Each structure stands twice: as structure tokens, then as C-alpha cells.
mmCIF file of C-alpha atoms in Angstrom:
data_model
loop_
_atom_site.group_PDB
_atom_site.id
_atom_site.type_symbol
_atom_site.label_atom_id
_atom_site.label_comp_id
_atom_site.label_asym_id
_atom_site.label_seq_id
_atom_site.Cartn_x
_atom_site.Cartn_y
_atom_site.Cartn_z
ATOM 1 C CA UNK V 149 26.813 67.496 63.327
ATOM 2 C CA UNK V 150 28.085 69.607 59.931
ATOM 3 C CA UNK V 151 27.382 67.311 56.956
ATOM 4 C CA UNK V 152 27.516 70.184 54.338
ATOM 5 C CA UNK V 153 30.862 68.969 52.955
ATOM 6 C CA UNK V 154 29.282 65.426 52.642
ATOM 7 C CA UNK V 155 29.960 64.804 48.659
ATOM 8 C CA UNK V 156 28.373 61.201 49.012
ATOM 9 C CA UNK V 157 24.950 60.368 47.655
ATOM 10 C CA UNK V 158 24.639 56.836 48.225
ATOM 11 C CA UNK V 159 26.279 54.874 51.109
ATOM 12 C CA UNK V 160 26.166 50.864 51.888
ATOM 13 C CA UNK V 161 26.738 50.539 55.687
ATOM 14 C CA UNK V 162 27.740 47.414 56.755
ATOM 15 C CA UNK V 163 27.221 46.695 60.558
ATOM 16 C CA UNK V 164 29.022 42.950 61.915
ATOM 17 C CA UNK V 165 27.247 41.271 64.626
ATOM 18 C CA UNK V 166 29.752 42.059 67.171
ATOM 19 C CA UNK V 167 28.663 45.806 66.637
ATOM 20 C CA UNK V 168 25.231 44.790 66.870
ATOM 21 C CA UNK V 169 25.671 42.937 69.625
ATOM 22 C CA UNK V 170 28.353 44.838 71.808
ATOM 23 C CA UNK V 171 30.465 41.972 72.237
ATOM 24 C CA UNK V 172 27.860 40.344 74.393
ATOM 25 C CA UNK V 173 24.935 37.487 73.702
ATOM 26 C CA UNK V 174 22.433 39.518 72.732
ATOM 27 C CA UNK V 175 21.406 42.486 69.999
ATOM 28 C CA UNK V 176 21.857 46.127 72.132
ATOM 29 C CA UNK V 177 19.111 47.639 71.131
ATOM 30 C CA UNK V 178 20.277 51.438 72.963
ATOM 31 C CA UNK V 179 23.053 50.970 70.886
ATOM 32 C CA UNK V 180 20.894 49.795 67.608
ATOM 33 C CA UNK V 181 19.062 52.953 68.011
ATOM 34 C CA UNK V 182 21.588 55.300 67.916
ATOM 35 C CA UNK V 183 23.143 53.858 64.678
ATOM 36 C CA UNK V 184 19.397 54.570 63.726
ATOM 37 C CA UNK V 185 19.817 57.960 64.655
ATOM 38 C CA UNK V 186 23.157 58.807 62.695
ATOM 39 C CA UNK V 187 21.382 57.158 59.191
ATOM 40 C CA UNK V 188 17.984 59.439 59.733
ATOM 41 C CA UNK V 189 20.616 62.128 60.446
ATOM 42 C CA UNK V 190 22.771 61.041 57.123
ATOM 43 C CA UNK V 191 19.433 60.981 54.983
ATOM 44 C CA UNK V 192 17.993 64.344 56.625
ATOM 45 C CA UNK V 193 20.574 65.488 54.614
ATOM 46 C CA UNK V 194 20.027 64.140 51.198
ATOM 47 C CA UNK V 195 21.975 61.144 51.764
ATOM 48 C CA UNK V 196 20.503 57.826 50.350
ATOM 49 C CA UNK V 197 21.392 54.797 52.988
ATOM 50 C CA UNK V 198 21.671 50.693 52.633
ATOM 51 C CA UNK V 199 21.948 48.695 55.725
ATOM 52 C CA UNK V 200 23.593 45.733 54.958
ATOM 53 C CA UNK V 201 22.935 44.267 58.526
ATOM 54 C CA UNK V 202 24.345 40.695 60.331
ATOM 55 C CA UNK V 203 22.653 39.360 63.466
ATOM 56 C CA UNK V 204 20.068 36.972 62.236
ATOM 57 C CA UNK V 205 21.472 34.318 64.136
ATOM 58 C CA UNK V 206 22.603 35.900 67.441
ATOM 59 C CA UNK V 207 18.540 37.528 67.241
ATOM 60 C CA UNK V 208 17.563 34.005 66.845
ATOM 61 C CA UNK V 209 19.473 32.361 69.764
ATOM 62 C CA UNK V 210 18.027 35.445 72.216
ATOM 63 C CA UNK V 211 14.169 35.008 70.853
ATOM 64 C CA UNK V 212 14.491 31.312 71.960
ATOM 65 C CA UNK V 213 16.349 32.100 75.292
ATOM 66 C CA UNK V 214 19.565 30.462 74.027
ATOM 67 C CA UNK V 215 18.811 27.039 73.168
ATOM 68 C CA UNK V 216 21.311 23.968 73.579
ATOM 69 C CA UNK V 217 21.588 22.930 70.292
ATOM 70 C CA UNK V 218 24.317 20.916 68.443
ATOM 71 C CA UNK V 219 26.480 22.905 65.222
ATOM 72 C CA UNK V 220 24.790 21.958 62.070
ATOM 73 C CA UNK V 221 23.848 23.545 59.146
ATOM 74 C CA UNK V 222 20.096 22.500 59.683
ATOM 75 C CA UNK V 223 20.193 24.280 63.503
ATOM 76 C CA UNK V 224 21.692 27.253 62.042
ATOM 77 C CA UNK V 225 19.046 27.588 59.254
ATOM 78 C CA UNK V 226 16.376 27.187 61.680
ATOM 79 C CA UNK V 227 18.438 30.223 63.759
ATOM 80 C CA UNK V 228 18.259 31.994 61.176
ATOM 81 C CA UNK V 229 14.749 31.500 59.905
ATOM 82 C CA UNK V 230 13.526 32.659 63.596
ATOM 83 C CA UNK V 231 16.117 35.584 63.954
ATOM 84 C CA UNK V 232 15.926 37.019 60.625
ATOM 85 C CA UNK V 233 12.479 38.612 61.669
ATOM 86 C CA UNK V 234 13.550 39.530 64.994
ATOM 87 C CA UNK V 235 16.192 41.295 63.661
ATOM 88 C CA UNK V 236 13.932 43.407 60.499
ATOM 89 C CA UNK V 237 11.524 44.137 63.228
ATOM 90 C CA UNK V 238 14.027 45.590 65.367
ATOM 91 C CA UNK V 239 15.345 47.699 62.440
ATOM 92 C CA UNK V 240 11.415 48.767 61.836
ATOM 93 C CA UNK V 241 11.143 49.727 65.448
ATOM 94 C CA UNK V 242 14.127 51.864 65.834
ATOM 95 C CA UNK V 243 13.827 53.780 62.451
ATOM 96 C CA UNK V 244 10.116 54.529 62.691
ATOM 97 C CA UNK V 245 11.223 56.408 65.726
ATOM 98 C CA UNK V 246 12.453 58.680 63.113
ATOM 99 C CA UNK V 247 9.943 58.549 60.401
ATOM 100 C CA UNK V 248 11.312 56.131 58.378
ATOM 101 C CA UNK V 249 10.325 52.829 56.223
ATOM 102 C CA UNK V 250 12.722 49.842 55.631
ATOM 103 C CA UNK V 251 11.953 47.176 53.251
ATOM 104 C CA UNK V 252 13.899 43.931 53.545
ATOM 105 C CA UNK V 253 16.145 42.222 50.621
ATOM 106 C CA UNK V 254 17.465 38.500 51.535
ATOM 107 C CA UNK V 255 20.312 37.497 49.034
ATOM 108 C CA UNK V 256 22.264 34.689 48.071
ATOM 109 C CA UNK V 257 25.036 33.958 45.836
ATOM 110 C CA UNK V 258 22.994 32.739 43.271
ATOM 111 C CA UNK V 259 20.611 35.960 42.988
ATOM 112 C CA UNK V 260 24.226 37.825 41.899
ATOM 113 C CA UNK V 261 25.337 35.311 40.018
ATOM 114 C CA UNK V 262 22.775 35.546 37.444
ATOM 115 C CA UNK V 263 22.945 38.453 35.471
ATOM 116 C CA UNK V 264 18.958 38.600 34.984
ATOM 117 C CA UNK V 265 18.779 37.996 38.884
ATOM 118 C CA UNK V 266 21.426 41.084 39.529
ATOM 119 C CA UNK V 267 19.541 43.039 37.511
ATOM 120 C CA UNK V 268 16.299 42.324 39.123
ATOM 121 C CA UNK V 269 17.712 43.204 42.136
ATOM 122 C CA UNK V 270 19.251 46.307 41.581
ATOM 123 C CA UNK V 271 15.831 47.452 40.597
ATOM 124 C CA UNK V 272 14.352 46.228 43.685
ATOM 125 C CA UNK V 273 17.194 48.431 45.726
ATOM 126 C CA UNK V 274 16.669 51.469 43.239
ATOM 127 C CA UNK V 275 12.839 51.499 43.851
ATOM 128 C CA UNK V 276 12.900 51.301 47.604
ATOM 129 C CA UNK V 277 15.472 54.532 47.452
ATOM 130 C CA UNK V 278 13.350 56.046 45.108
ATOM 131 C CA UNK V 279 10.732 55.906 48.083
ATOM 132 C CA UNK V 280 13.041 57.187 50.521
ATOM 133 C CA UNK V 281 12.937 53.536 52.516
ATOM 134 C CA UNK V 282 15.810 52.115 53.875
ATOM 135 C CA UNK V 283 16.560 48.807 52.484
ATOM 136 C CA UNK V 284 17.959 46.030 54.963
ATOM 137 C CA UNK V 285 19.513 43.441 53.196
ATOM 138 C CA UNK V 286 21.277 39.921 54.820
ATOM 139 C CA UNK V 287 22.064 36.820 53.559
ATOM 140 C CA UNK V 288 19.438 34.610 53.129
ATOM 141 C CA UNK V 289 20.937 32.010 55.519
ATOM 142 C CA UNK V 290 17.889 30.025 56.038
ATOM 143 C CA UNK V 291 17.933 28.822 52.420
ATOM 144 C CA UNK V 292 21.385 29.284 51.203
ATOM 145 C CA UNK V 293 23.989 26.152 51.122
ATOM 146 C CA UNK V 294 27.386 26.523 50.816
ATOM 147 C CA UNK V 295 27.098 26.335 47.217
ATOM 148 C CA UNK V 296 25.218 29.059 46.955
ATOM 149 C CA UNK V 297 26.351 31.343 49.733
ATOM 150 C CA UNK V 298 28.938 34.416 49.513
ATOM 151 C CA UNK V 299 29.603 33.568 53.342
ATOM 152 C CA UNK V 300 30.445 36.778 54.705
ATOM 153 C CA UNK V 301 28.589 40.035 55.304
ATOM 154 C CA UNK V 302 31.370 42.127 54.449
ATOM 155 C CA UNK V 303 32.001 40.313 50.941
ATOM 156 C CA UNK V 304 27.933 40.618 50.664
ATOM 157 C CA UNK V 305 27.980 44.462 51.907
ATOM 158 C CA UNK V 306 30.605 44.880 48.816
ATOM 159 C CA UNK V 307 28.495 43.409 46.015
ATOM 160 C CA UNK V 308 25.464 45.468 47.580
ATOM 161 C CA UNK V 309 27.432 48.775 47.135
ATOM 162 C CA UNK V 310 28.042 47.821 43.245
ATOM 163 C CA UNK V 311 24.651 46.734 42.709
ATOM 164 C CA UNK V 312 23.490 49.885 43.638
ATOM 165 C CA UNK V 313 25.528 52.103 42.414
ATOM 166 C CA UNK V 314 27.167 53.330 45.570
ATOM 167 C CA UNK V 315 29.389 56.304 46.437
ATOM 168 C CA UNK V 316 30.949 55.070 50.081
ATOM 169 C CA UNK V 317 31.199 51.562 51.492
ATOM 170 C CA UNK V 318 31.383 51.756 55.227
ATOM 171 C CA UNK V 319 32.309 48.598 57.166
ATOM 172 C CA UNK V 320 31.324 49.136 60.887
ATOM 173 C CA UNK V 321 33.253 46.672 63.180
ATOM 174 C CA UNK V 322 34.867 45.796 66.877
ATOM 175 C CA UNK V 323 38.098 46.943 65.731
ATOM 176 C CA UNK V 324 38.912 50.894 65.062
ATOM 177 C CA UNK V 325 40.267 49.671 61.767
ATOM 178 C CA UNK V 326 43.097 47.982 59.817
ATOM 179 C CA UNK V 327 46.355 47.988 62.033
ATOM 180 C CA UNK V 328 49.761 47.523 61.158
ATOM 181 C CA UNK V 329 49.953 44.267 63.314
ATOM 182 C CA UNK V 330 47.352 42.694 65.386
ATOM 183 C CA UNK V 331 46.248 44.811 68.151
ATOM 184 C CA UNK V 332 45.122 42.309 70.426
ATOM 185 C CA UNK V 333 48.480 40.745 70.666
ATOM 186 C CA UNK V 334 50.490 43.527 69.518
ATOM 187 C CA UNK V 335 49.741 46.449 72.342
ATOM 188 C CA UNK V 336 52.227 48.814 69.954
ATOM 189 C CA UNK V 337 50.336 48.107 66.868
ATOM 190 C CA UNK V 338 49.547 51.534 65.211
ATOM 191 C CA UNK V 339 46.525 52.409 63.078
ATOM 192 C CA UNK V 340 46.304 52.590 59.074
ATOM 193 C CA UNK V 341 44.677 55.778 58.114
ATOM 194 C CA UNK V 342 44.775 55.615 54.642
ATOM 195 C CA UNK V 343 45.255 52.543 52.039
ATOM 196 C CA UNK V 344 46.180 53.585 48.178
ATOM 197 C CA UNK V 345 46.295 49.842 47.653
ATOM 198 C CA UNK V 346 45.896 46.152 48.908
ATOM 199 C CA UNK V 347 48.772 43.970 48.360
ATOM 200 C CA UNK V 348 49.694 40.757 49.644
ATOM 201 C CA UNK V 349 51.588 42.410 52.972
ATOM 202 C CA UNK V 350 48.668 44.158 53.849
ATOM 203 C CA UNK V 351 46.632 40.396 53.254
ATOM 204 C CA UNK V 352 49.026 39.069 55.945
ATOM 205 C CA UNK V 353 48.555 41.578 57.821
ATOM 206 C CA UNK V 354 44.660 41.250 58.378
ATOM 207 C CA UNK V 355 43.320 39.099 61.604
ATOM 208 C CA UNK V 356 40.535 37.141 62.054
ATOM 209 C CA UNK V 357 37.761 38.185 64.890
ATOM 210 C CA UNK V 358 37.560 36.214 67.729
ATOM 211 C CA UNK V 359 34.240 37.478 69.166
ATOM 212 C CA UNK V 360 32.936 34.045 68.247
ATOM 213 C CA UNK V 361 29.897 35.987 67.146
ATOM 214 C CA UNK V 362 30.161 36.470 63.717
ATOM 215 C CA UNK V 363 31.373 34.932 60.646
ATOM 216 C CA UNK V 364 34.007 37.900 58.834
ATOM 217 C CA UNK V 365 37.214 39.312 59.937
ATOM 218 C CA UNK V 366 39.212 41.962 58.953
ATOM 219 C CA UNK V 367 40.561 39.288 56.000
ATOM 220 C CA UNK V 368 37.249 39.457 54.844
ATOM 221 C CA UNK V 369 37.077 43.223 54.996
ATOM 222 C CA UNK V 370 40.083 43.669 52.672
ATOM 223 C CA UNK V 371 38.257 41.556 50.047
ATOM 224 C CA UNK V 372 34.943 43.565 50.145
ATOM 225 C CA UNK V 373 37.812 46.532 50.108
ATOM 226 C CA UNK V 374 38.976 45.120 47.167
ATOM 227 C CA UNK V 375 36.343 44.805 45.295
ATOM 228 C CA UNK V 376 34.557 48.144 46.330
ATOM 229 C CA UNK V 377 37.006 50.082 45.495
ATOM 230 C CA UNK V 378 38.011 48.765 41.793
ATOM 231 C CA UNK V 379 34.313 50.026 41.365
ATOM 232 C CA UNK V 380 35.327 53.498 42.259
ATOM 233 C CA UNK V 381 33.719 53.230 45.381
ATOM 234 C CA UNK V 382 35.361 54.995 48.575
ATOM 235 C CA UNK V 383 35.729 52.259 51.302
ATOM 236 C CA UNK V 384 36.594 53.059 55.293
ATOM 237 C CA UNK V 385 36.670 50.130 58.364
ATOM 238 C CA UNK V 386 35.981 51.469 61.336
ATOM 239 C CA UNK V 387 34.746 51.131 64.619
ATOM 240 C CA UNK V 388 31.209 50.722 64.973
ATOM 241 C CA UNK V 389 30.744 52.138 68.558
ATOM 242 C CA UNK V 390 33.216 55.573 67.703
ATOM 243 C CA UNK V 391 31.298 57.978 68.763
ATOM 244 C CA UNK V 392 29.046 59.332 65.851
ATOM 245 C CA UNK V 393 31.025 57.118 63.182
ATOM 246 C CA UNK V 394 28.694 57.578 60.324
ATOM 247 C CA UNK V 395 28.512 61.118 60.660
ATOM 248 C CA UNK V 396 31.935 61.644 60.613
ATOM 249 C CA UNK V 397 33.034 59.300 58.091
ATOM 250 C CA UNK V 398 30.111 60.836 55.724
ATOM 251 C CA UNK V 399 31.744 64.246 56.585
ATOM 252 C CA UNK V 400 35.441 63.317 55.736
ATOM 253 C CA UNK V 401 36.417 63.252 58.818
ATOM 254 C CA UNK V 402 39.939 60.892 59.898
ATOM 255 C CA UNK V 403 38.247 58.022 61.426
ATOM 256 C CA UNK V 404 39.515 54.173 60.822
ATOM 257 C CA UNK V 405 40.988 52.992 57.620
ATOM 258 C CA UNK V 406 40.361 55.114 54.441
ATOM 259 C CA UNK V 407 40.974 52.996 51.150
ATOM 260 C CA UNK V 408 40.876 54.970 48.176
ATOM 261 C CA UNK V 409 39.081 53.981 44.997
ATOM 262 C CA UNK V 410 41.091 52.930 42.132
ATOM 263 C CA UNK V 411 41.608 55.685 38.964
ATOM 264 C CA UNK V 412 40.352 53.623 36.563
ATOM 265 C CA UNK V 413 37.247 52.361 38.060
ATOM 266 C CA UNK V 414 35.454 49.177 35.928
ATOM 267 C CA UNK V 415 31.976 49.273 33.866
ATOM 268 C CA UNK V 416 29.223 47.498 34.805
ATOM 269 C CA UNK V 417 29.536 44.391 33.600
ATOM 270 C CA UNK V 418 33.249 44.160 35.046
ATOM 271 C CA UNK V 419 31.359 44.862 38.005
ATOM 272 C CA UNK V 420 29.418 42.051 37.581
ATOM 273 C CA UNK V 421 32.149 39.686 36.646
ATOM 274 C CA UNK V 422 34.048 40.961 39.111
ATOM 275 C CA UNK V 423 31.315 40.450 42.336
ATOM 276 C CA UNK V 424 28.845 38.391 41.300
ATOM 277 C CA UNK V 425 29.537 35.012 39.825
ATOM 278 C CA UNK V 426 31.274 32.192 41.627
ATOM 279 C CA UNK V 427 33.986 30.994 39.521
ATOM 280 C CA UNK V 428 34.050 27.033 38.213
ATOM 281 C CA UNK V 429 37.324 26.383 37.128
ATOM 282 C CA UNK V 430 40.892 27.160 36.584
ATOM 283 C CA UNK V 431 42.763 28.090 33.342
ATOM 284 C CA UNK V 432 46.766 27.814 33.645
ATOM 285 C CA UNK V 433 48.710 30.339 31.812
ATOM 286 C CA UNK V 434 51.669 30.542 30.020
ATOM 287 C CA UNK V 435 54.495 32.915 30.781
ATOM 288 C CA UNK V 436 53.283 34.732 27.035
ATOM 289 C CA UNK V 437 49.751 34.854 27.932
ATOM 290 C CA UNK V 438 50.583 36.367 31.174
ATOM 291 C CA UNK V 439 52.121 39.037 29.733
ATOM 292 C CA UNK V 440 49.347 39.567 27.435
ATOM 293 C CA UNK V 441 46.663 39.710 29.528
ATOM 294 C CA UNK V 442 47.976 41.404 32.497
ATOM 295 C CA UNK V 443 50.085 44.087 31.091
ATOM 296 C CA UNK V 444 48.756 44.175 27.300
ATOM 297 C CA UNK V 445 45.227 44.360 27.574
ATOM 298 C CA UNK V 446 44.710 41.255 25.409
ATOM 299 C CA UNK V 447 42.142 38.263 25.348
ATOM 300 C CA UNK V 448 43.515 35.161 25.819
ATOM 301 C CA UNK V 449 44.200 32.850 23.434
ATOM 302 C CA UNK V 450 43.797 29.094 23.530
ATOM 303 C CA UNK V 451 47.929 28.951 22.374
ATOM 304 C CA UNK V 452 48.426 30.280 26.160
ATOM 305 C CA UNK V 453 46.329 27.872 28.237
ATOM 306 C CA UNK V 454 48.125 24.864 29.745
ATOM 307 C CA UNK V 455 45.844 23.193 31.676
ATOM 308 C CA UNK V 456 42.184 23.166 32.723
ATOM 309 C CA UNK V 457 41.069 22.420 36.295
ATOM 310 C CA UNK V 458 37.213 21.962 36.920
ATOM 311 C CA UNK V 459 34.335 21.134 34.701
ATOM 312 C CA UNK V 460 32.262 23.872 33.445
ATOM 313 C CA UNK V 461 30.151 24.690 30.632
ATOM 314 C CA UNK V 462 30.501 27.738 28.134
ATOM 315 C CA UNK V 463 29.568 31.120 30.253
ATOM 316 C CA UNK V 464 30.985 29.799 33.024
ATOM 317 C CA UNK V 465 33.157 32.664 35.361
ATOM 318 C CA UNK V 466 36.669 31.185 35.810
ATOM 319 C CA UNK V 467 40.179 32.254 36.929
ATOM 320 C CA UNK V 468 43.306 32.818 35.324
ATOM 321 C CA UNK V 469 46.282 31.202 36.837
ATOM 322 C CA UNK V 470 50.292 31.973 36.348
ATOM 323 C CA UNK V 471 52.890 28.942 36.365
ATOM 324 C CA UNK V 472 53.636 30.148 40.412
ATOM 325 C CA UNK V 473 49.300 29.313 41.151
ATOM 326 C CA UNK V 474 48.653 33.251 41.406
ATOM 327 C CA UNK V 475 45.442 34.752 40.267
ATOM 328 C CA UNK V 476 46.084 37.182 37.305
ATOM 329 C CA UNK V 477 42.511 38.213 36.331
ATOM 330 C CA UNK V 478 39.187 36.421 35.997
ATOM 331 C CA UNK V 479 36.628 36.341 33.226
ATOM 332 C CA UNK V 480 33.736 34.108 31.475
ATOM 333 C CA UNK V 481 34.735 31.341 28.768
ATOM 334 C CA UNK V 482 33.289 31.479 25.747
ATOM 335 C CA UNK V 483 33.837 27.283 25.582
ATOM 336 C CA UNK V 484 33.860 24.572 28.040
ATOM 337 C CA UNK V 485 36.499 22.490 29.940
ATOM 338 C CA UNK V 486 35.814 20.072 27.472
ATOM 339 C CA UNK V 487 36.526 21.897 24.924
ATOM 340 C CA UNK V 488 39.331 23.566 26.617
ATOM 341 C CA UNK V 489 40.969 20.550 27.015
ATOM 342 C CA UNK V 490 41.187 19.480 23.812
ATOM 343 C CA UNK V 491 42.377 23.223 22.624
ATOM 344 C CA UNK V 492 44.816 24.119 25.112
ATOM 345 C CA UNK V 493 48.407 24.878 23.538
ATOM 346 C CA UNK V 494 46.907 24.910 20.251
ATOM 347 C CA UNK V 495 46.560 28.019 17.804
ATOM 348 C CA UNK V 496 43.408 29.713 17.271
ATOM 349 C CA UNK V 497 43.223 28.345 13.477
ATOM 350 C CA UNK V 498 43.362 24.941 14.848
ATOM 351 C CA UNK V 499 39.764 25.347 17.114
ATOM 352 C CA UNK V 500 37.506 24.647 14.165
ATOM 353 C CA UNK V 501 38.807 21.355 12.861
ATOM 354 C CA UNK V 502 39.774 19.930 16.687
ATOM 355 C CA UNK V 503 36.272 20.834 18.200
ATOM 356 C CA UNK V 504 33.845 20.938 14.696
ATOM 357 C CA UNK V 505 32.824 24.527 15.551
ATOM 358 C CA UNK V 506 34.116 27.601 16.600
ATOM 359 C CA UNK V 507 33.051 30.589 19.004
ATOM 360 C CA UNK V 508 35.635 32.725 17.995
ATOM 361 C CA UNK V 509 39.788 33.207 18.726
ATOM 362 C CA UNK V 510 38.944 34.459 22.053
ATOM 363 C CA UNK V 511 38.995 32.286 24.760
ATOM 364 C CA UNK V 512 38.135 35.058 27.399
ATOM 365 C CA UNK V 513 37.522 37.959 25.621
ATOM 366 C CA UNK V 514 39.006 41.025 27.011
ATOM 367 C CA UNK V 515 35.624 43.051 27.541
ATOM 368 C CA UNK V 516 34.443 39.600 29.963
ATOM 369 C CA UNK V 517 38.009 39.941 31.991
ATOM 370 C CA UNK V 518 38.900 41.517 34.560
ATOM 371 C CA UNK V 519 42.433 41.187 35.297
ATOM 372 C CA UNK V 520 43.716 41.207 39.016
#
């Protein structure tokens, strides 16, 4: 396969468990190996490649012949524990057919959430490409609580592809891509090809998967789309068993759903803001601030806030609300609910002698906003 007109240097590959697992029980490994085949064949070519791989806890269920056990957290930690080296040495196996390393990165919500953690990790990625090793990187389910967890592969797979700096986000699935209606009940339903943007049609659009197998559906995909792609980074959903997918994706060839980056794409620490912390709160907006954060360009002020929801501290990552309850942008406060509680409605001159200090006019300051 041609890959001379490949213009990508760094691609996240995201492969669900259904894909993995060929819709049955366990992983399929002749499968497995040929998705093996297509990265070696991708980074022959100069290509740099991050697996962002499910499975952990479908490997774990097989390596302990499919035990009876009831649906709690704890049983699906200790799933994951067992499966989670099934599944790297699998991914060993198969790629040292080719002559290749992997090296295995386990994140949570909380290692992108701090920005001294992101950072760290982004090294981490850039040395393992720097050695020409394939990094494998999962949830770390075994550890991670709800609190903590970004819950999805896909959502995960997205953050991956801005922490490192990626060119292409490819999310391998069951489905060929994102369809104008469900296809499963909808045998007319034609395919998306290309996306120039996600609005909230092509949100109710999206399906859930029923395979039962994993935890993301095509919902989840247009977030990590989302995200990706105000980055600047290319994103295409696709099937995972297409014959030679990642060859002909990486060769700009028409396969799936194609979502193009945005123009504008945002700086790194949008990035962050944008992927990495969990927001803690709400800040309601008036119909002024609105207008001056989403179409002017403008921090907000504590005049335009009319209520707080949640209890967070200064630094905190929260979300900025209309008067209808839909998001407008997000951001980090430079003061806490507390404060914010006591300041909301009030001008900016008023801060010092209400609170007995002041951080500044800004509540969210327009370079720690991103606005949605």
C-alpha cells in the first residue's frame, strides 16, 4: 500500500473493545495482528504511532475463563488489574513480530488534570517516540474512581492526541462511521463522509453501542471529535475491521467520517483547559456577559455572573452557563465560590472592599477560557 502522500507525522489510534474483540467474548488475536501489521507498515514509513487501546476487562474475563461475578466497581478493578497485562502482552507479542517495542502508559483523570502531571506525561510519550516504541496507553481502571476517571476511551484517545502533539486522531470502531440516522434501526441510513462541524443535530444524531462490550459510543466519539479537532487535529471514525483502515485513512483515502480541524486551532494551554481538567462548578451568565465572552473575546467580569453552583477553590476549571443552561465556554477562576458569591452582580471596583483583597477585574481571564 502507497503511503507517499501520507502528510501525517504523528497519529493516536484509538481501537474500542468491540474491534478488539470482533463482537465476540474474547480478544481476536488474527485480527490484533493485522492491526499490528498496518502500524509497523504506517511507521516503516516515517509515521510516529500511539495506541490508545480498550480491552483490559474483556482480556481479564477470558484469562480467568469467564468468571460469575456480580457488577461492582471492586470486581471490575480486579478485571482490570488481571486483564490489563494480558492485554500489553498481547500488544508485545504481535508487534515484536515486526521488530517493534511498546512501552505502556496507564492514565487517569487526575494525571491530566494537573498541569505538572500533563506535562510529565507528555514527556513520557515524547521519549518513547523518540525511541521509535510504540506507546500503549489505557485507563488505569484498576485504580481510578469515578472521581477521577475520564470514562471513555475515545474521550481518553482525544486528550492523548493533544498531549502529544498529534497530527490525525483515528477512532477505530464496529460501526463504518457517523450515519445520518441509526443504522441498526434505520436500514436506509446513509454514511457521513465529511463533518466541517459538530452541532447539536449531529449530537442527536449519534447512538450508543450495544455490543455490551465496551463502555463509548458514537456520542462519545463526537466529544473526543470535538475536542481533537479545536486542537487542529484531523479526526476520522471508522470501521475497525475495513480492510486495511489505517493505511488508507493515513493515505487520504474516503473511508468513514472525516471531521476537519477547526481554522483557528487553540495554544497549549487552551489545550489543556480544554481536555484536561474536570470542571467544579457552574458560573451563570448574564445576557451582557454572554455577548462578551462569546462573540467579543472578553474576560468575564464579576458584573455578569448571576449565580454560582458548586464549591471550588481559586484555580479551579469551571463552566460558563447562559440564562437557557447552555455551555458558552469554560475556563479557570481566579477566586472561589465563596468569593464568587459574595461578588456576583457587583462591579469590578467593588471586589476589594466586599472580599478584603483582590486578584484582579478578571474573573476568568480570557487567555484561561476557552469559549464553546
Amino acid at each position: 500500500m502507497d503511503l507517499s502522500n501520507c502528510r501525517y507525522k504523528r497519529v493516536v489510534i484509538k481501537l474500542g473493545t468491540s474491534v478488539l474483540t470482533s463482537g465476540s467474548k474474547k480478544l481476536d488475536k488474527a485480527h490484533m495482528v493485522e492491526l499490528a501489521r498496518q502500524m509497523a507498515t504506517l511507521m516503516r514509513s516515517g509515521v510516529e504511532v500511539v495506541l490508545c487501546t480498550s480491552g483490559a476487562i474483556a482480556a481479564g474475563r477470558e484469562h480467568l475463563l469467564y468468571p460469575d461475578l456480580p457488577d461492582t466497581i471492586a470486581n471490575k478493578q480486579l478485571l482490570a488489574a488481571v486483564g490489563q497485562s494480558q492485554l500489553i502482552l498481547a500488544w508485545a507479542q504481535l508487534f515484536s513480530i515486526y521488530g517493534l517495542h511498546v512501552g505502556q502508559l496507564l492514565l487517569t483523570r487526575a494525571d491530566l488534570h494537573d498541569r505538572e502531571r500533563y506535562l510529565n506525561a507528555r514527556d513520557a510519550l515524547t521519549a518513547l517516540l523518540a525511541q521509535n516504541i510504540i506507546p500503549i496507553i489505557n485507563e488505569n481502571d484498576a485504580v481510578a474512581t469515578n472521581e477521577i476517571k475520564v470514562g471513555d476511551n475515545d474521550n481518553l484517545s482525544a486528550r492523548v492526541a493533544l498531549l502529544c502533539d498529534a497530527d490525525l486522531l483515528l477512532l477505530l470502531t464496529d460501526q463504518k462511521g457517523l450515519f445520518d440516522a441509526d443504522p441498526r434501526t434505520h436500514p436506509g441510513a446513509h454514511l457521513i463522509s465529511e463533518v466541517a462541524n459538530i452541532d447539536d443535530n449531529l449530537r442527536e444524531i449519534a447512538g450508543d453501542s450495544v455490543s455490551g462490550l465496551g463502555t463509548g459510543g458514537m456520542a462519545t466519539k463526537l466529544q473526543a471529535a470535538d475536542i481533537a479537532r479545536r486542537a487542529g487535529i484531523e479526526v476520522v471514525i471508522a470501521s475497525g475491521h475495513h480492510p486495511d483502515v489505517i493505511i488508507k485513512v493515513s493515505s487520504h483515502q474516503a473511508v468513514g467520517t472525516h471531521f476537519s480541524p477547526t481554522e483557528n486551532p487553540l495554544e497549549s494551554r487552551k489545550q489543556w483547559i480544554l481536555a484536561g481538567p474536570k470542571t467544579k462548578g457552574r458560573l451563570l451568565l448574564d445576557a451582557g456577559a454572554v455577548k462578551a465572552v462569546s462573540e467579543k473575546g472578553r474576560s468575564l467580569l464579576s458584573k455578569g455572573i448571576t449565580a454560582v453552583e458548586g464549591n471550588f477553590e481559586r484555580g479551579a476549571t469551571v463552566e460558563l452557563m447562559d440564562q437557557n443552561g447552555h455551555k458558552i465556554a469554560r475556563g479557570i477562576s481566579r477566586y472561589s465560590a465563596v468569593a464568587l458569591r459574595i461578588i456576583a452582580g457587583k462591579h469590578s471596583d467593588d471586589i476589594e472592599p466586599l472580599l478584603g483583597y483582590d486578584h484582579g477585574d478578571a474573573i476568568v481571564h480570557r487567555n484561561d477560557m476557552v469559549v464553546l
